[in-house]
Amino acid sequence: MKITVLGSGGWGTALSILLHDNGHRVTLWSYEAQEAEVMRTTRENPMLKGVLLPEGITFVSDFDSVRESDMVVFATPSFAVRQTAKNAAPFLRPGTAVVSVTKGIEGKTGLRMTEVIRQEINDCCQVVALSGPSHAEEVGRKVPTGVVAACADLKAAELVQDVFMSPVFRVYTNPDIVGVELGGALKNIIALCCGVSDGMGLGDNTKALMMTRGMTEMARLGVALGGRSETFAGLSGMGDLIVTCTSMHSRNRRAGILIGKGESAQQAMKEVGATVEGYYAAESGHMLAERAGVEMPICRSAYEVLYEGRPVQHVLEDLMGRQKRGEADESWL
Ligand SMILES: NC(=O)c1ccc[n+]([C@@H]2O[C@H](COP(=O)([O-])OP(=O)(O)OC[C@H]3O[C@@H](n4cnc5c(N)ncnc54)[C@H](O)[C@@H]3O)[C@@H](O)[C@H]2O)c1
């Protein structure tokens, strides 16, 4: 298959290698021509240090290859998905398989990434979401990994499953694209909060509390927006939450650690130096929750710290001092 991957950050690059190893003809598109040039000449992406880029991958910064591709993968940060889809749309043949591997919710509209892409390409193609616990650094090193391909049209999801599946990359399918995409986007907020907890020097107990109650919030919003609660127990929910909240590969957690140690949100973003999706998701997730009338105390706290500059200690006291309740008052499973 001919495949174009749009976005040459760590994730787009790791997936290009995986797809190349699976026998596909891969073109990797960079937003900056300079990025393509560096990869072409050094056979390395600075975002994925120590991973050799195979000779067979073509590096470009124009959209020509989209025209003849059987599959197009969107792998840019969420803030760039709409513009990238708009630019790629004139080159896209109707019926091409389209995949989104971006984890986020669009700022002003609150739309999921596959919804943004579908708008920009006038619904000319099926769009599948591929999500799950998958650090680029580990996929680049061929560490065994499992993810989910989601689409209401299961045939489209199964095609993505076949194309990406490898001896080190297991792909499951799920028709619940709402739950899969929201799990991937919202867990970044919780990971940022777990980082704050670590940065403040709090304990494993605190982190477990945050992850478990965070999962309840994610599922609460997901179900209100049409997702299935069971999806949140799967790879794109619980799986991704575990990996992002506990790993040093997670930029969201690293940004949170810096904030927990007293840095401002802006300083922390700058220091991490790569896309911190949890920062954007804290705003869009908060907006979606308000709009749907869903209570998300941890996500609201993240919003208050990141966008209103509230001190983390005050926010923590508010969270711990919330009105008492029964755990079984509400179950997400
Ligand atoms: N890195 C991972 O391990 C991983 C794993 C799964 C999913 N994801 C998701 O993949 C997406 C991309 O993450 P990443 O880690 O590859 O990003 P990154 O931070 O490594 O790279 C960012 C890339 O975006 C490009 N870019 C910047 N501005 C742009 C614009 N206006 N238009 C188009 N491209 C632009 C940059 O040139 C750079 O190549 C995110 O949504 C992330 O959540 C990442």
mmCIF file of C-alpha atoms and ligand atoms in Angstrom:
data_model
loop_
_atom_site.group_PDB
_atom_site.id
_atom_site.type_symbol
_atom_site.label_atom_id
_atom_site.label_comp_id
_atom_site.label_asym_id
_atom_site.label_seq_id
_atom_site.Cartn_x
_atom_site.Cartn_y
_atom_site.Cartn_z
ATOM 1 C CA MET A 1 0.000 0.000 0.000
ATOM 2 C CA LYS A 2 1.112 3.611 -0.599
ATOM 3 C CA ILE A 3 0.779 5.567 2.635
ATOM 4 C CA THR A 4 1.417 9.229 3.447
ATOM 5 C CA VAL A 5 1.951 10.179 7.086
ATOM 6 C CA LEU A 6 1.218 13.879 7.747
ATOM 7 C CA GLY A 7 3.286 15.120 10.675
ATOM 8 C CA SER A 8 6.903 14.236 11.409
ATOM 9 C CA GLY A 9 7.003 14.603 15.183
ATOM 10 C CA GLY A 10 7.984 11.612 17.278
ATOM 11 C CA TRP A 11 4.721 9.770 16.663
ATOM 12 C CA GLY A 12 4.403 10.260 12.904
ATOM 13 C CA THR A 13 8.008 9.140 12.540
ATOM 14 C CA ALA A 14 7.676 6.020 14.727
ATOM 15 C CA LEU A 15 4.536 4.983 12.825
ATOM 16 C CA SER A 16 6.244 5.577 9.471
ATOM 17 C CA ILE A 17 8.967 3.108 10.478
ATOM 18 C CA LEU A 18 6.363 0.578 11.642
ATOM 19 C CA LEU A 19 4.415 0.884 8.367
ATOM 20 C CA HIS A 20 7.618 0.653 6.319
ATOM 21 C CA ASP A 21 8.608 -2.509 8.231
ATOM 22 C CA ASN A 22 5.140 -3.901 7.436
ATOM 23 C CA GLY A 23 6.003 -3.671 3.734
ATOM 24 C CA HIS A 24 4.245 -0.424 2.779
ATOM 25 C CA ARG A 25 5.616 2.449 0.669
ATOM 26 C CA VAL A 26 5.714 5.319 3.130
ATOM 27 C CA THR A 27 6.052 9.061 2.547
ATOM 28 C CA LEU A 28 6.527 11.189 5.659
ATOM 29 C CA TRP A 29 5.380 14.815 5.367
ATOM 30 C CA SER A 30 6.945 17.565 7.472
ATOM 31 C CA TYR A 31 5.416 20.941 8.242
ATOM 32 C CA GLU A 32 8.879 22.500 8.088
ATOM 33 C CA ALA A 33 10.944 21.683 4.974
ATOM 34 C CA GLN A 34 13.980 21.793 7.238
ATOM 35 C CA GLU A 35 12.692 18.807 9.255
ATOM 36 C CA ALA A 36 12.409 16.690 6.098
ATOM 37 C CA GLU A 37 15.885 17.761 5.042
ATOM 38 C CA VAL A 38 17.419 16.803 8.410
ATOM 39 C CA MET A 39 15.779 13.362 8.301
ATOM 40 C CA ARG A 40 16.820 12.826 4.674
ATOM 41 C CA THR A 41 20.451 13.664 5.351
ATOM 42 C CA THR A 42 20.986 12.274 8.872
ATOM 43 C CA ARG A 43 18.478 9.365 8.785
ATOM 44 C CA GLU A 44 17.414 10.427 12.252
ATOM 45 C CA ASN A 45 14.619 12.532 13.729
ATOM 46 C CA PRO A 46 15.813 14.635 16.691
ATOM 47 C CA MET A 47 12.393 13.941 18.317
ATOM 48 C CA LEU A 48 13.233 10.234 18.221
ATOM 49 C CA LYS A 49 16.918 10.076 19.020
ATOM 50 C CA GLY A 50 18.824 6.847 18.380
ATOM 51 C CA VAL A 51 16.219 5.387 16.004
ATOM 52 C CA LEU A 52 17.508 4.818 12.456
ATOM 53 C CA LEU A 53 15.145 5.882 9.671
ATOM 54 C CA PRO A 54 15.029 3.204 6.933
ATOM 55 C CA GLU A 55 16.216 4.161 3.426
ATOM 56 C CA GLY A 56 12.812 3.234 1.995
ATOM 57 C CA ILE A 57 10.926 6.124 3.630
ATOM 58 C CA THR A 58 10.536 9.268 1.487
ATOM 59 C CA PHE A 59 10.679 12.654 3.250
ATOM 60 C CA VAL A 60 8.680 15.564 1.795
ATOM 61 C CA SER A 61 7.135 18.892 2.735
ATOM 62 C CA ASP A 62 4.481 19.107 -0.015
ATOM 63 C CA PHE A 63 1.194 17.238 -0.413
ATOM 64 C CA ASP A 64 1.771 15.634 -3.848
ATOM 65 C CA SER A 65 2.064 12.090 -2.457
ATOM 66 C CA VAL A 66 -1.440 12.362 -0.919
ATOM 67 C CA ARG A 67 -2.867 12.214 -4.452
ATOM 68 C CA GLU A 68 -1.610 8.684 -5.068
ATOM 69 C CA SER A 69 -1.880 7.340 -1.519
ATOM 70 C CA ASP A 70 -4.202 4.488 -0.526
ATOM 71 C CA MET A 71 -4.023 5.623 3.091
ATOM 72 C CA VAL A 72 -3.317 9.004 4.716
ATOM 73 C CA VAL A 73 -2.402 9.221 8.410
ATOM 74 C CA PHE A 74 -2.840 12.505 10.326
ATOM 75 C CA ALA A 75 -0.146 12.725 13.027
ATOM 76 C CA THR A 76 0.229 16.459 13.714
ATOM 77 C CA PRO A 77 -0.463 18.044 17.112
ATOM 78 C CA SER A 78 -4.179 18.733 17.636
ATOM 79 C CA PHE A 79 -3.889 22.509 17.126
ATOM 80 C CA ALA A 80 -2.608 21.867 13.577
ATOM 81 C CA VAL A 81 -5.040 19.162 12.424
ATOM 82 C CA ARG A 82 -7.671 21.453 10.879
ATOM 83 C CA GLN A 83 -5.184 23.457 8.834
ATOM 84 C CA THR A 84 -3.305 20.328 7.742
ATOM 85 C CA ALA A 85 -6.572 18.661 6.656
ATOM 86 C CA LYS A 86 -7.593 21.822 4.790
ATOM 87 C CA ASN A 87 -4.267 21.860 2.939
ATOM 88 C CA ALA A 88 -4.330 18.130 2.164
ATOM 89 C CA ALA A 89 -7.991 17.996 1.103
ATOM 90 C CA PRO A 90 -7.541 19.114 -2.537
ATOM 91 C CA PHE A 91 -5.076 16.227 -3.045
ATOM 92 C CA LEU A 92 -7.178 13.529 -1.391
ATOM 93 C CA ARG A 93 -8.955 11.033 -3.640
ATOM 94 C CA PRO A 94 -12.493 10.110 -2.434
ATOM 95 C CA GLY A 95 -12.452 6.681 -0.793
ATOM 96 C CA THR A 96 -8.866 6.913 0.468
ATOM 97 C CA ALA A 97 -8.477 5.378 3.929
ATOM 98 C CA VAL A 98 -7.855 8.189 6.437
ATOM 99 C CA VAL A 99 -6.508 7.666 9.948
ATOM 100 C CA SER A 100 -6.125 10.099 12.861
ATOM 101 C CA VAL A 101 -3.478 9.292 15.474
ATOM 102 C CA THR A 102 -3.682 12.748 17.096
ATOM 103 C CA LYS A 103 -4.973 12.898 20.659
ATOM 104 C CA GLY A 104 -6.932 16.054 21.364
ATOM 105 C CA ILE A 105 -10.177 18.030 21.256
ATOM 106 C CA GLU A 106 -10.374 21.160 19.109
ATOM 107 C CA GLY A 107 -10.279 24.380 21.114
ATOM 108 C CA LYS A 108 -13.240 26.499 20.070
ATOM 109 C CA THR A 109 -15.518 23.836 18.611
ATOM 110 C CA GLY A 110 -14.972 20.984 21.079
ATOM 111 C CA LEU A 111 -14.832 18.606 18.107
ATOM 112 C CA ARG A 112 -12.885 15.335 18.129
ATOM 113 C CA MET A 113 -10.007 15.074 15.673
ATOM 114 C CA THR A 114 -11.803 12.726 13.265
ATOM 115 C CA GLU A 115 -14.731 15.177 13.205
ATOM 116 C CA VAL A 116 -12.388 18.055 12.349
ATOM 117 C CA ILE A 117 -10.798 16.053 9.521
ATOM 118 C CA ARG A 118 -14.180 14.941 8.166
ATOM 119 C CA GLN A 119 -15.349 18.562 8.048
ATOM 120 C CA GLU A 120 -12.292 19.668 6.117
ATOM 121 C CA ILE A 121 -12.372 16.795 3.603
ATOM 122 C CA ASN A 122 -16.137 17.127 3.092
ATOM 123 C CA ASP A 123 -16.752 13.596 4.318
ATOM 124 C CA CYS A 124 -15.194 12.155 1.155
ATOM 125 C CA CYS A 125 -13.460 9.338 3.083
ATOM 126 C CA GLN A 126 -13.968 7.178 6.185
ATOM 127 C CA VAL A 127 -11.830 8.430 9.080
ATOM 128 C CA VAL A 128 -10.537 5.936 11.654
ATOM 129 C CA ALA A 129 -9.006 6.862 15.043
ATOM 130 C CA LEU A 130 -5.954 4.895 16.177
ATOM 131 C CA SER A 131 -5.222 5.357 19.873
ATOM 132 C CA GLY A 132 -3.841 3.621 22.926
ATOM 133 C CA PRO A 133 -0.819 3.350 25.249
ATOM 134 C CA SER A 134 1.985 3.891 22.758
ATOM 135 C CA HIS A 135 5.012 6.071 23.429
ATOM 136 C CA ALA A 136 6.811 6.882 20.176
ATOM 137 C CA GLU A 137 10.157 6.233 21.879
ATOM 138 C CA GLU A 138 9.114 2.629 22.605
ATOM 139 C CA VAL A 139 7.361 1.925 19.290
ATOM 140 C CA GLY A 140 10.534 3.242 17.598
ATOM 141 C CA ARG A 141 12.515 0.611 19.531
ATOM 142 C CA LYS A 142 9.973 -2.096 18.592
ATOM 143 C CA VAL A 143 8.779 -2.590 22.172
ATOM 144 C CA PRO A 144 5.597 -4.770 22.166
ATOM 145 C CA THR A 145 2.593 -2.409 22.124
ATOM 146 C CA GLY A 146 -1.207 -2.602 21.781
ATOM 147 C CA VAL A 147 -3.638 0.018 20.445
ATOM 148 C CA VAL A 148 -7.239 0.339 19.174
ATOM 149 C CA ALA A 149 -8.515 1.242 15.693
ATOM 150 C CA ALA A 150 -11.950 2.815 16.084
ATOM 151 C CA CYS A 151 -14.658 3.589 13.559
ATOM 152 C CA ALA A 152 -18.423 3.099 13.456
ATOM 153 C CA ASP A 153 -17.760 1.365 10.125
ATOM 154 C CA LEU A 154 -15.947 -1.749 11.365
ATOM 155 C CA LYS A 155 -14.665 -2.593 7.884
ATOM 156 C CA ALA A 156 -12.684 0.656 7.867
ATOM 157 C CA ALA A 157 -11.296 -0.112 11.336
ATOM 158 C CA GLU A 158 -10.341 -3.629 10.225
ATOM 159 C CA LEU A 159 -8.400 -2.272 7.263
ATOM 160 C CA VAL A 160 -6.360 -0.077 9.635
ATOM 161 C CA GLN A 161 -5.905 -3.096 11.915
ATOM 162 C CA ASP A 162 -4.485 -5.128 9.014
ATOM 163 C CA VAL A 163 -2.172 -2.361 7.817
ATOM 164 C CA PHE A 164 -0.663 -1.460 11.224
ATOM 165 C CA MET A 165 -0.635 -4.889 12.921
ATOM 166 C CA SER A 166 2.825 -6.417 13.316
ATOM 167 C CA PRO A 167 4.564 -8.964 15.579
ATOM 168 C CA VAL A 168 5.323 -6.082 17.989
ATOM 169 C CA PHE A 169 2.225 -3.938 17.429
ATOM 170 C CA ARG A 170 -1.181 -5.431 18.247
ATOM 171 C CA VAL A 171 -4.231 -3.578 16.969
ATOM 172 C CA TYR A 172 -7.734 -4.218 18.299
ATOM 173 C CA THR A 173 -10.894 -2.759 16.737
ATOM 174 C CA ASN A 174 -13.733 -0.897 18.455
ATOM 175 C CA PRO A 175 -16.845 0.674 16.870
ATOM 176 C CA ASP A 176 -16.982 3.286 19.669
ATOM 177 C CA ILE A 177 -14.952 6.087 18.110
ATOM 178 C CA VAL A 178 -16.392 8.656 20.552
ATOM 179 C CA GLY A 179 -15.123 6.758 23.590
ATOM 180 C CA VAL A 180 -11.759 5.935 22.007
ATOM 181 C CA GLU A 181 -10.999 9.507 20.955
ATOM 182 C CA LEU A 182 -12.191 11.069 24.210
ATOM 183 C CA GLY A 183 -10.165 8.573 26.265
ATOM 184 C CA GLY A 184 -7.002 9.475 24.337
ATOM 185 C CA ALA A 185 -7.578 13.213 24.715
ATOM 186 C CA LEU A 186 -8.822 13.429 28.313
ATOM 187 C CA LYS A 187 -6.211 11.153 29.889
ATOM 188 C CA ASN A 188 -3.583 13.790 29.083
ATOM 189 C CA ILE A 189 -5.266 16.162 31.554
ATOM 190 C CA ILE A 190 -5.142 13.531 34.299
ATOM 191 C CA ALA A 191 -1.487 12.763 33.468
ATOM 192 C CA LEU A 192 -0.638 16.428 33.844
ATOM 193 C CA CYS A 193 -2.358 16.416 37.259
ATOM 194 C CA CYS A 194 -0.439 13.272 38.295
ATOM 195 C CA GLY A 195 2.744 15.109 37.330
ATOM 196 C CA VAL A 196 1.721 18.054 39.515
ATOM 197 C CA SER A 197 1.169 15.621 42.385
ATOM 198 C CA ASP A 198 4.656 14.139 41.844
ATOM 199 C CA GLY A 199 6.176 17.605 41.548
ATOM 200 C CA MET A 200 4.595 18.630 44.854
ATOM 201 C CA GLY A 201 6.205 15.580 46.442
ATOM 202 C CA LEU A 202 2.893 13.866 47.227
ATOM 203 C CA GLY A 203 2.660 10.081 47.275
ATOM 204 C CA ASP A 204 1.671 7.029 45.260
ATOM 205 C CA ASN A 205 -1.638 7.080 47.146
ATOM 206 C CA THR A 206 -2.411 10.531 45.744
ATOM 207 C CA LYS A 207 -1.575 9.434 42.222
ATOM 208 C CA ALA A 208 -3.756 6.334 42.459
ATOM 209 C CA LEU A 209 -6.596 8.506 43.779
ATOM 210 C CA MET A 210 -6.153 10.939 40.902
ATOM 211 C CA MET A 211 -5.994 8.212 38.242
ATOM 212 C CA THR A 212 -9.017 6.304 39.534
ATOM 213 C CA ARG A 213 -11.264 9.291 40.088
ATOM 214 C CA GLY A 214 -9.902 10.820 36.885
ATOM 215 C CA MET A 215 -11.048 7.745 35.004
ATOM 216 C CA THR A 216 -14.529 8.140 36.501
ATOM 217 C CA GLU A 217 -14.635 11.723 35.199
ATOM 218 C CA MET A 218 -13.426 10.747 31.746
ATOM 219 C CA ALA A 219 -16.075 8.042 31.438
ATOM 220 C CA ARG A 220 -18.778 10.364 32.801
ATOM 221 C CA LEU A 221 -18.144 12.905 30.059
ATOM 222 C CA GLY A 222 -17.596 10.189 27.443
ATOM 223 C CA VAL A 223 -20.967 8.574 28.146
ATOM 224 C CA ALA A 224 -22.718 11.974 28.179
ATOM 225 C CA LEU A 225 -21.302 12.615 24.698
ATOM 226 C CA GLY A 226 -22.386 9.243 23.285
ATOM 227 C CA GLY A 227 -19.426 6.956 24.118
ATOM 228 C CA ARG A 228 -19.666 3.568 25.850
ATOM 229 C CA SER A 229 -18.447 3.251 29.428
ATOM 230 C CA GLU A 230 -16.725 -0.105 28.658
ATOM 231 C CA THR A 231 -14.435 1.636 26.168
ATOM 232 C CA PHE A 232 -12.861 3.555 29.049
ATOM 233 C CA ALA A 233 -11.754 0.256 30.604
ATOM 234 C CA GLY A 234 -9.883 -0.585 27.395
ATOM 235 C CA LEU A 235 -6.533 0.326 25.847
ATOM 236 C CA SER A 236 -7.530 3.836 24.784
ATOM 237 C CA GLY A 237 -8.917 4.619 28.263
ATOM 238 C CA MET A 238 -7.422 2.813 31.246
ATOM 239 C CA GLY A 239 -4.438 1.570 29.205
ATOM 240 C CA ASP A 240 -3.397 4.990 27.999
ATOM 241 C CA LEU A 241 -4.150 6.560 31.387
ATOM 242 C CA ILE A 242 -1.767 4.125 33.115
ATOM 243 C CA VAL A 243 1.081 4.664 30.672
ATOM 244 C CA THR A 244 0.755 8.449 30.561
ATOM 245 C CA CYS A 245 0.393 8.934 34.311
ATOM 246 C CA THR A 246 3.347 6.757 35.259
ATOM 247 C CA SER A 247 5.954 7.145 32.515
ATOM 248 C CA MET A 248 8.816 9.613 32.228
ATOM 249 C CA HIS A 249 8.256 9.541 28.447
ATOM 250 C CA SER A 250 5.033 11.495 29.043
ATOM 251 C CA ARG A 251 5.431 15.202 28.282
ATOM 252 C CA ASN A 252 2.121 15.859 30.005
ATOM 253 C CA ARG A 253 3.403 14.331 33.215
ATOM 254 C CA ARG A 254 6.754 16.119 32.863
ATOM 255 C CA ALA A 255 4.998 19.471 32.395
ATOM 256 C CA GLY A 256 2.900 18.728 35.492
ATOM 257 C CA ILE A 257 5.986 17.917 37.559
ATOM 258 C CA LEU A 258 7.460 21.331 36.722
ATOM 259 C CA ILE A 259 4.212 23.081 37.661
ATOM 260 C CA GLY A 260 4.022 21.080 40.908
ATOM 261 C CA LYS A 261 7.530 22.312 41.705
ATOM 262 C CA GLY A 262 6.383 25.911 41.346
ATOM 263 C CA GLU A 263 6.924 26.846 37.685
ATOM 264 C CA SER A 264 4.195 28.680 35.780
ATOM 265 C CA ALA A 265 2.281 26.800 33.087
ATOM 266 C CA GLN A 266 4.010 28.876 30.396
ATOM 267 C CA GLN A 267 7.490 28.140 31.781
ATOM 268 C CA ALA A 268 6.702 24.423 31.996
ATOM 269 C CA MET A 269 5.439 24.245 28.376
ATOM 270 C CA LYS A 270 8.563 26.009 27.178
ATOM 271 C CA GLU A 271 10.870 23.747 29.132
ATOM 272 C CA VAL A 272 9.229 20.518 27.884
ATOM 273 C CA GLY A 273 9.734 21.856 24.355
ATOM 274 C CA ALA A 274 7.309 19.493 22.552
ATOM 275 C CA THR A 275 3.541 19.210 22.217
ATOM 276 C CA VAL A 276 1.843 19.011 25.640
ATOM 277 C CA GLU A 277 -1.661 18.009 24.530
ATOM 278 C CA GLY A 278 -2.962 17.983 28.134
ATOM 279 C CA TYR A 279 -2.534 21.756 28.264
ATOM 280 C CA TYR A 280 -4.918 22.270 25.328
ATOM 281 C CA ALA A 281 -7.242 19.443 26.421
ATOM 282 C CA ALA A 282 -7.643 21.051 29.861
ATOM 283 C CA GLU A 283 -9.331 24.011 28.170
ATOM 284 C CA SER A 284 -11.371 22.150 25.545
ATOM 285 C CA GLY A 285 -12.298 19.319 27.958
ATOM 286 C CA HIS A 286 -13.441 21.860 30.555
ATOM 287 C CA MET A 287 -15.546 23.598 27.911
ATOM 288 C CA LEU A 288 -17.151 20.293 26.825
ATOM 289 C CA ALA A 289 -17.922 19.372 30.445
ATOM 290 C CA GLU A 290 -19.542 22.765 31.114
ATOM 291 C CA ARG A 291 -21.540 22.509 27.919
ATOM 292 C CA ALA A 292 -22.762 18.984 28.757
ATOM 293 C CA GLY A 293 -23.374 19.845 32.433
ATOM 294 C CA VAL A 294 -21.005 17.073 33.556
ATOM 295 C CA GLU A 295 -19.076 17.336 36.806
ATOM 296 C CA MET A 296 -15.292 16.894 36.304
ATOM 297 C CA PRO A 297 -13.571 18.229 39.428
ATOM 298 C CA ILE A 298 -10.036 17.088 38.559
ATOM 299 C CA CYS A 299 -10.198 18.430 35.010
ATOM 300 C CA ARG A 300 -11.689 21.682 36.303
ATOM 301 C CA SER A 301 -8.791 21.964 38.762
ATOM 302 C CA ALA A 302 -6.326 21.521 35.910
ATOM 303 C CA TYR A 303 -8.098 24.315 34.027
ATOM 304 C CA GLU A 304 -7.934 26.618 37.052
ATOM 305 C CA VAL A 305 -4.204 26.021 37.527
ATOM 306 C CA LEU A 306 -3.271 26.256 33.825
ATOM 307 C CA TYR A 307 -5.556 29.064 32.662
ATOM 308 C CA GLU A 308 -6.474 31.017 35.803
ATOM 309 C CA GLY A 309 -3.147 30.733 37.602
ATOM 310 C CA ARG A 310 -4.630 29.286 40.830
ATOM 311 C CA PRO A 311 -1.973 27.898 43.188
ATOM 312 C CA VAL A 312 -1.798 24.099 43.122
ATOM 313 C CA GLN A 313 -2.004 23.851 46.927
ATOM 314 C CA HIS A 314 -5.373 25.683 46.992
ATOM 315 C CA VAL A 315 -6.755 23.503 44.228
ATOM 316 C CA LEU A 316 -5.633 20.349 46.050
ATOM 317 C CA GLU A 317 -7.322 21.501 49.280
ATOM 318 C CA ASP A 318 -10.557 22.123 47.366
ATOM 319 C CA LEU A 319 -10.432 18.667 45.777
ATOM 320 C CA MET A 320 -9.793 16.905 49.096
ATOM 321 C CA GLY A 321 -12.477 18.972 50.829
ATOM 322 C CA ARG A 322 -15.269 18.150 48.397
ATOM 323 C CA GLN A 323 -18.549 16.950 49.826
ATOM 324 C CA LYS A 324 -18.491 13.309 50.981
ATOM 325 C CA ARG A 325 -20.046 10.676 48.742
ATOM 326 C CA GLY A 326 -20.306 6.925 48.155
ATOM 327 C CA GLU A 327 -18.027 5.289 45.647
ATOM 328 C CA ALA A 328 -20.884 3.182 44.334
ATOM 329 C CA ASP A 329 -23.141 6.251 43.887
ATOM 330 C CA GLU A 330 -22.080 6.121 40.307
ATOM 331 C CA SER A 331 -20.295 3.368 38.429
ATOM 332 C CA TRP A 332 -18.704 3.785 35.042
ATOM 333 C CA LEU A 333 -18.697 0.069 34.312
HETATM 334 N N1 LIG B 1 4.775 11.111 20.909
HETATM 335 C C1 LIG B 1 4.051 10.066 21.246
HETATM 336 O O1 LIG B 1 4.542 9.143 21.893
HETATM 337 C C2 LIG B 1 2.613 9.959 20.830
HETATM 338 C C3 LIG B 1 1.967 8.727 20.924
HETATM 339 C C4 LIG B 1 0.632 8.641 20.557
HETATM 340 C C5 LIG B 1 -0.033 9.775 20.086
HETATM 341 N N2 LIG B 1 0.634 10.945 20.006
HETATM 342 C C6 LIG B 1 -0.103 12.113 19.491
HETATM 343 O O2 LIG B 1 0.414 12.463 18.219
HETATM 344 C C7 LIG B 1 0.295 13.869 18.017
HETATM 345 C C8 LIG B 1 1.653 14.387 17.584
HETATM 346 O O3 LIG B 1 2.544 14.223 18.654
HETATM 347 P P1 LIG B 1 4.121 14.147 18.488
HETATM 348 O O4 LIG B 1 4.621 13.632 19.782
HETATM 349 O O5 LIG B 1 4.483 13.414 17.248
HETATM 350 O O6 LIG B 1 4.480 15.690 18.315
HETATM 351 P P2 LIG B 1 5.898 16.380 18.445
HETATM 352 O O7 LIG B 1 5.801 17.374 19.516
HETATM 353 O O8 LIG B 1 6.975 15.320 18.493
HETATM 354 O O9 LIG B 1 6.056 17.092 17.031
HETATM 355 C C9 LIG B 1 5.352 18.159 16.680
HETATM 356 C C10 LIG B 1 5.381 18.199 15.138
HETATM 357 O O10 LIG B 1 4.335 19.075 14.738
HETATM 358 C C11 LIG B 1 4.807 19.887 13.713
HETATM 359 N N3 LIG B 1 4.060 21.128 13.663
HETATM 360 C C12 LIG B 1 4.225 22.241 14.406
HETATM 361 N N4 LIG B 1 3.362 23.188 14.024
HETATM 362 C C13 LIG B 1 2.645 22.662 13.019
HETATM 363 C C14 LIG B 1 1.597 23.151 12.209
HETATM 364 N N5 LIG B 1 1.112 24.390 12.376
HETATM 365 N N6 LIG B 1 1.084 22.334 11.254
HETATM 366 C C15 LIG B 1 1.539 21.083 11.101
HETATM 367 N N7 LIG B 1 2.533 20.549 11.846
HETATM 368 C C16 LIG B 1 3.079 21.347 12.798
HETATM 369 C C17 LIG B 1 6.268 20.124 14.026
HETATM 370 O O11 LIG B 1 6.924 20.508 12.858
HETATM 371 C C18 LIG B 1 6.674 18.744 14.565
HETATM 372 O O12 LIG B 1 7.092 17.910 13.516
HETATM 373 C C19 LIG B 1 -0.197 14.453 19.349
HETATM 374 O O13 LIG B 1 -1.575 14.674 19.265
HETATM 375 C C20 LIG B 1 0.085 13.357 20.358
HETATM 376 O O14 LIG B 1 -0.833 13.348 21.433
HETATM 377 C C21 LIG B 1 1.936 11.069 20.359
#
